[in-house]
Structure formats: structure tokens, C-alpha cells
């Protein structure tokens, strides 16, 4: 789901039996772009850095999206690195959201970046190399990544059409996620990996995805640490908080992993 404006949009949803974490976060990926357009922020009438306002009001996790674009106005790596320095200086933990695309990636859009290979073999190498070098880039500037999404709302896969489930089944996506996860693990032993799906309330769809994505020799349960979900109550009568809780509880019970609720407004 696309929300280019600043919005406090995610929090950690903790369900037994996993250990509780205490994160309250905001996606402020568009912050520098908005500031460049002349927007400023005030707290109690005093102009203050946005990240400082967030931190002073309880936010402790900063989500930053990264596109494969080289333009700062389009969420490039350099743009994300600069924002990460600001977030860490304010005392916030980092959650980096990799779209693996030159533009928005969501359930209806997952385009292969320009200049990337268009074969499964080539993409497996590319996604490993790209992810590995990106994690190292954050660490080398003193802002190591605590949490990373390897894809954004990948209900029907990523890097289309090669990694699209509805076109090629689960195996290409399973291989690509395994390659991306290896890229993270080989760069950092502490970064936690997240799989991010839309419509966390839809227990049937979520269960179907996780029942098929794990393939021997490809993506495995040990390749990730966090169950990430989007939740938009305005999508329909089925998108209720009780449905969300039931869906997340089922996944926590099955995998014993921490769930993280992202991208929610309503």
C-alpha cells in the first residue's frame, strides 16, 4: 500500500508464546523529500527535527524504504543511508524495507529493476549481491540494520514475472528469498530478516503462502526471523482487528516467530 506522506504506521504486535518486544515505530522514508519541498515540523509550537519529535513521543523504530533507483527523490540507497544516520542519532532502531524495484512494490506491482537480469539464475545472483552489499553499506557508516524486509508485500512474489507465484509457482520465489536471506546472513550475524505480506487479517491467504513457500534446498524457516504484515481496516468487512489477531496468533503458534504489524492506517 502506498503512503508517501509521513505517518506513524507500524507497531509491534506481540502474541504468546514469543518473547515480547517493545517497539513503536514510524515510516518516515519521505522525510527528506518533504523537507526539500519546504515542509517543517513543530512540537508545542517549536520547530523541531521530525525524528526528534517522534523519539520524544515514544517512537523508537524507524522504517526506511529503499528502491533500486539511483535518484534521492526516489528512495535511493544513498538517500536511505542519510536518513538512517538521522534516525540512529535520534536513538531509534532501524527497519530497512527493500522493495527490489525502481519504484513502489506492493501486491499489484513487483517490477524487476532496470539493468537487472531477467533469468532466475541471474536474479538469484543479483539479489544476493545487492542485499549483501546494502547491509554492509549501512554497517560501514555506523548504522547497522537491526531489522530488514526482503521484499514488500510479496503475497504474489517479487521480481515479476520471474518470481511471480501466479505465473511460475512458489519455487522461483522460494529460491530468490533464500538468496536474499543468504545475502543478509553473510553480511551480518545480528540483522533480523522479515517476510512482509499484505492483508495480515486474511488467515486463509496467509496460511496458504506459508504452507507452500518452504521448499527443500530453497527457502527455509531458518532463513527468516520476523512475520511482517500490513493491515488496512478500510479494505472490507473482513479486515477486523479480531481477524488480524486470530491470523497472527495462528502463525505465531505454527512458527514461533515474532509478528510485526506494518503499514496500518484506519
Coordinates of C-alpha atoms in Angstrom, one line a residue:
X1 CA 0.0 0.0 0.0
X2 CA 1.3 3.4 -0.9
X3 CA 1.5 6.2 1.7
X4 CA 4.2 8.7 0.5
X5 CA 3.2 11.2 3.3
X6 CA 4.7 10.8 6.8
X7 CA 2.6 8.7 9.0
X8 CA 3.1 6.7 12.2
X9 CA 2.2 3.4 10.6
X10 CA 3.6 0.4 12.5
X11 CA 3.9 -1.2 15.8
X12 CA 4.9 -4.5 17.2
X13 CA 2.1 -6.9 17.8
X14 CA 3.2 -9.4 20.4
X15 CA 1.3 -12.7 20.8
X16 CA 2.3 -15.6 23.1
X17 CA 4.4 -17.7 23.1
X18 CA 7.1 -15.4 21.6
X19 CA 9.0 -13.0 23.8
X20 CA 7.6 -9.5 23.9
X21 CA 9.4 -6.7 22.2
X22 CA 8.6 -3.0 22.8
X23 CA 8.8 -1.2 19.6
X24 CA 6.6 1.7 18.4
X25 CA 7.6 3.0 15.0
X26 CA 7.1 5.3 12.1
X27 CA 7.9 5.1 8.4
X28 CA 9.5 8.4 7.6
X29 CA 11.0 7.4 4.3
X30 CA 9.7 10.6 2.6
X31 CA 11.0 12.9 5.3
X32 CA 14.0 14.5 3.4
X33 CA 11.9 14.8 0.2
X34 CA 9.2 16.6 2.2
X35 CA 11.7 18.9 3.9
X36 CA 13.2 19.7 0.5
X37 CA 9.8 20.9 -0.6
X38 CA 9.8 23.4 2.3
X39 CA 7.9 21.5 5.0
X40 CA 8.9 21.9 8.6
X41 CA 7.6 20.2 11.8
X42 CA 6.7 21.7 15.2
X43 CA 6.3 20.3 18.6
X44 CA 4.4 22.5 21.1
X45 CA 4.9 25.4 18.7
X46 CA 8.7 24.9 18.4
X47 CA 10.3 23.9 15.1
X48 CA 12.0 20.6 15.7
X49 CA 13.6 17.8 13.7
X50 CA 10.9 15.3 12.8
X51 CA 12.9 12.3 14.2
X52 CA 13.3 14.1 17.5
X53 CA 9.6 14.7 17.7
X54 CA 9.0 11.0 17.1
X55 CA 11.6 10.0 19.7
X56 CA 10.3 12.4 22.3
X57 CA 6.8 11.0 21.9
X58 CA 7.7 7.3 22.3
X59 CA 8.7 6.1 18.8
X60 CA 11.9 4.0 18.9
X61 CA 11.9 2.3 15.5
X62 CA 12.4 4.0 12.1
X63 CA 11.3 2.2 8.9
X64 CA 13.1 3.4 5.8
X65 CA 12.2 2.1 2.3
X66 CA 14.9 1.6 -0.3
X67 CA 14.3 1.4 -4.0
X68 CA 16.9 0.3 -6.6
X69 CA 16.7 3.8 -8.2
X70 CA 19.8 6.0 -8.0
X71 CA 17.7 9.1 -7.5
X72 CA 17.5 10.6 -4.0
X73 CA 13.9 11.7 -4.8
X74 CA 13.1 8.0 -5.5
X75 CA 14.4 6.5 -2.3
X76 CA 17.9 5.5 -3.4
X77 CA 20.4 3.7 -1.2
X78 CA 22.3 7.0 -0.6
X79 CA 19.1 8.7 0.4
X80 CA 18.3 5.8 2.8
X81 CA 21.8 5.9 4.3
X82 CA 21.5 9.6 5.1
X83 CA 18.1 9.1 6.7
X84 CA 19.5 6.2 8.8
X85 CA 22.2 8.4 10.2
X86 CA 19.5 10.8 11.4
X87 CA 17.3 8.1 12.9
X88 CA 20.2 6.5 14.8
X89 CA 21.4 9.8 16.0
X90 CA 17.9 10.3 17.5
X91 CA 18.2 7.0 19.3
X92 CA 16.0 4.9 17.0
X93 CA 16.4 1.3 15.8
X94 CA 16.4 0.7 12.1
X95 CA 14.0 -1.3 10.0
X96 CA 15.0 -1.3 6.3
X97 CA 12.3 -2.1 3.7
X98 CA 13.8 -3.4 0.5
X99 CA 11.4 -3.2 -2.4
X100 CA 13.7 -4.7 -5.0
X101 CA 12.3 -2.4 -7.6
X102 CA 13.0 1.0 -9.1
X103 CA 9.6 2.1 -7.8
X104 CA 6.8 1.0 -5.5
X105 CA 6.4 -2.7 -4.8
X106 CA 3.1 -4.0 -3.5
X107 CA 0.7 -6.8 -4.2
X108 CA 0.0 -5.4 -7.7
X109 CA 3.5 -4.2 -8.6
X110 CA 6.8 -6.0 -8.3
X111 CA 8.8 -4.9 -11.4
X112 CA 12.4 -6.2 -11.9
X113 CA 14.7 -3.2 -11.6
X114 CA 16.2 -1.7 -14.8
X115 CA 19.5 -3.2 -15.6
X116 CA 18.9 -6.4 -13.5
X117 CA 18.9 -9.9 -15.1
X118 CA 15.6 -11.4 -16.2
X119 CA 16.5 -15.0 -15.7
X120 CA 16.1 -16.9 -12.4
X121 CA 19.7 -17.8 -12.2
X122 CA 20.8 -14.2 -12.8
X123 CA 18.3 -12.8 -10.4
X124 CA 19.4 -15.2 -7.6
X125 CA 23.0 -13.9 -8.0
X126 CA 21.8 -10.3 -8.3
X127 CA 19.5 -10.3 -5.3
X128 CA 22.2 -11.9 -3.1
X129 CA 24.9 -9.4 -4.2
X130 CA 22.6 -6.4 -3.9
X131 CA 21.3 -7.3 -0.5
X132 CA 24.7 -8.3 0.9
X133 CA 26.4 -5.0 -0.3
X134 CA 23.5 -2.9 1.1
X135 CA 23.6 -4.5 4.5
X136 CA 27.4 -3.9 4.6
X137 CA 26.9 -0.2 3.5
X138 CA 24.7 0.5 6.4
X139 CA 27.1 -1.1 8.8
X140 CA 30.2 0.6 7.4
X141 CA 28.7 4.0 8.2
X142 CA 28.0 3.1 11.8
X143 CA 24.2 2.5 11.3
X144 CA 23.9 -1.3 11.3
X145 CA 20.5 -2.7 10.4
X146 CA 18.6 -4.4 13.2
X147 CA 15.6 -5.5 11.0
X148 CA 15.3 -5.9 7.2
X149 CA 12.4 -6.7 4.9
X150 CA 13.4 -8.8 1.9
X151 CA 10.6 -7.6 -0.2
X152 CA 7.5 -5.5 0.4
X153 CA 4.0 -7.1 0.4
X154 CA 5.1 -10.1 -1.6
X155 CA 1.8 -12.1 -1.5
X156 CA 2.2 -12.9 -5.2
X157 CA 6.0 -12.9 -5.2
X158 CA 8.6 -10.4 -6.3
X159 CA 10.8 -9.6 -9.3
X160 CA 8.0 -10.2 -11.8
X161 CA 7.4 -12.1 -13.9
X162 CA 10.2 -14.5 -12.8
X163 CA 9.3 -14.6 -9.1
X164 CA 5.6 -14.2 -9.5
X165 CA 3.7 -17.0 -7.8
X166 CA 0.6 -16.8 -10.0
X167 CA 2.8 -17.2 -13.1
X168 CA 5.6 -19.6 -12.1
X169 CA 4.5 -21.1 -8.8
X170 CA 6.4 -20.9 -5.5
X171 CA 9.8 -22.3 -6.4
X172 CA 11.3 -19.2 -8.1
X173 CA 10.2 -17.0 -5.2
X174 CA 11.5 -19.5 -2.7
X175 CA 14.9 -19.5 -4.4
X176 CA 15.0 -15.7 -4.5
X177 CA 14.1 -15.3 -0.9
X178 CA 16.8 -17.9 0.1
X179 CA 19.3 -15.9 -1.9
X180 CA 18.3 -12.6 -0.4
X181 CA 18.4 -14.1 3.1
X182 CA 21.9 -15.6 2.5
X183 CA 22.9 -12.1 1.4
X184 CA 21.8 -10.7 4.8
X185 CA 23.3 -13.5 6.8
X186 CA 26.7 -13.4 5.1
X187 CA 26.9 -9.7 5.8
X188 CA 25.6 -9.6 9.3
X189 CA 25.0 -12.2 12.0
X190 CA 22.7 -9.9 14.0
X191 CA 20.3 -8.5 11.4
X192 CA 16.8 -10.0 11.8
X193 CA 15.1 -10.9 8.5
X194 CA 11.4 -10.2 7.9
X195 CA 8.9 -11.6 5.3
X196 CA 6.3 -8.9 4.7
X197 CA 2.8 -9.8 3.4
X198 CA -0.3 -7.6 2.9
X199 CA -3.7 -8.3 4.4
X200 CA -2.5 -9.9 7.6
X201 CA -6.1 -10.4 8.7
X202 CA -6.7 -12.9 5.8
X203 CA -5.8 -16.1 7.6
X204 CA -6.6 -18.3 4.6
X205 CA -4.3 -16.4 2.3
X206 CA -1.5 -16.1 4.8
X207 CA -1.7 -19.8 5.7
X208 CA -1.6 -20.7 2.0
X209 CA 1.5 -18.7 1.4
X210 CA 3.4 -20.1 4.4
X211 CA 2.2 -23.6 3.6
X212 CA 3.9 -23.5 0.2
X213 CA 6.9 -21.2 0.3
X214 CA 9.2 -23.6 2.2
X215 CA 10.9 -25.9 -0.3
X216 CA 13.8 -28.3 0.5
X217 CA 17.1 -26.7 -0.7
X218 CA 15.4 -23.3 -1.2
X219 CA 13.7 -21.0 1.4
X220 CA 13.5 -22.5 4.9
X221 CA 12.1 -21.4 8.2
X222 CA 15.6 -20.7 9.4
X223 CA 16.1 -18.1 6.7
X224 CA 13.9 -15.5 8.4
X225 CA 13.0 -14.2 11.9
X226 CA 10.0 -11.9 11.8
X227 CA 6.5 -12.3 10.4
X228 CA 5.6 -8.9 8.9
X229 CA 2.1 -7.9 7.9
X230 CA 0.1 -4.9 6.5
X231 CA -3.4 -4.2 7.9
X232 CA -5.8 -1.7 6.4
X233 CA -9.2 -1.9 8.1
X234 CA -10.9 0.1 5.3
X235 CA -10.4 -2.7 2.8
X236 CA -13.6 -4.5 3.7
X237 CA -15.7 -6.0 6.5
X238 CA -13.3 -9.0 6.8
X239 CA -10.4 -6.7 7.8
X240 CA -11.2 -6.6 11.5
X241 CA -8.8 -6.5 14.5
X242 CA -10.2 -9.8 15.8
X243 CA -9.5 -11.4 12.4
X244 CA -6.0 -9.9 12.4
X245 CA -5.3 -11.2 15.9
X246 CA -6.6 -14.7 15.1
X247 CA -4.5 -14.8 11.9
X248 CA -1.3 -13.7 13.6
X249 CA -1.8 -16.0 16.5
X250 CA -2.1 -19.0 14.2
X251 CA 1.2 -18.1 12.5
X252 CA 3.0 -17.5 15.8
X253 CA 1.8 -20.8 17.1
X254 CA 2.9 -22.6 14.0
X255 CA 6.4 -20.9 13.6
X256 CA 7.2 -19.5 17.0
X257 CA 8.4 -16.2 15.4
X258 CA 7.7 -12.6 16.3
X259 CA 5.0 -10.8 14.3
X260 CA 5.3 -7.2 13.3
X261 CA 2.4 -5.1 12.1
X262 CA 3.4 -2.7 9.4
X263 CA 1.6 -0.2 7.2
X264 CA -1.7 0.3 9.1
X265 CA -4.0 3.3 8.9
X266 CA -7.6 3.5 9.6

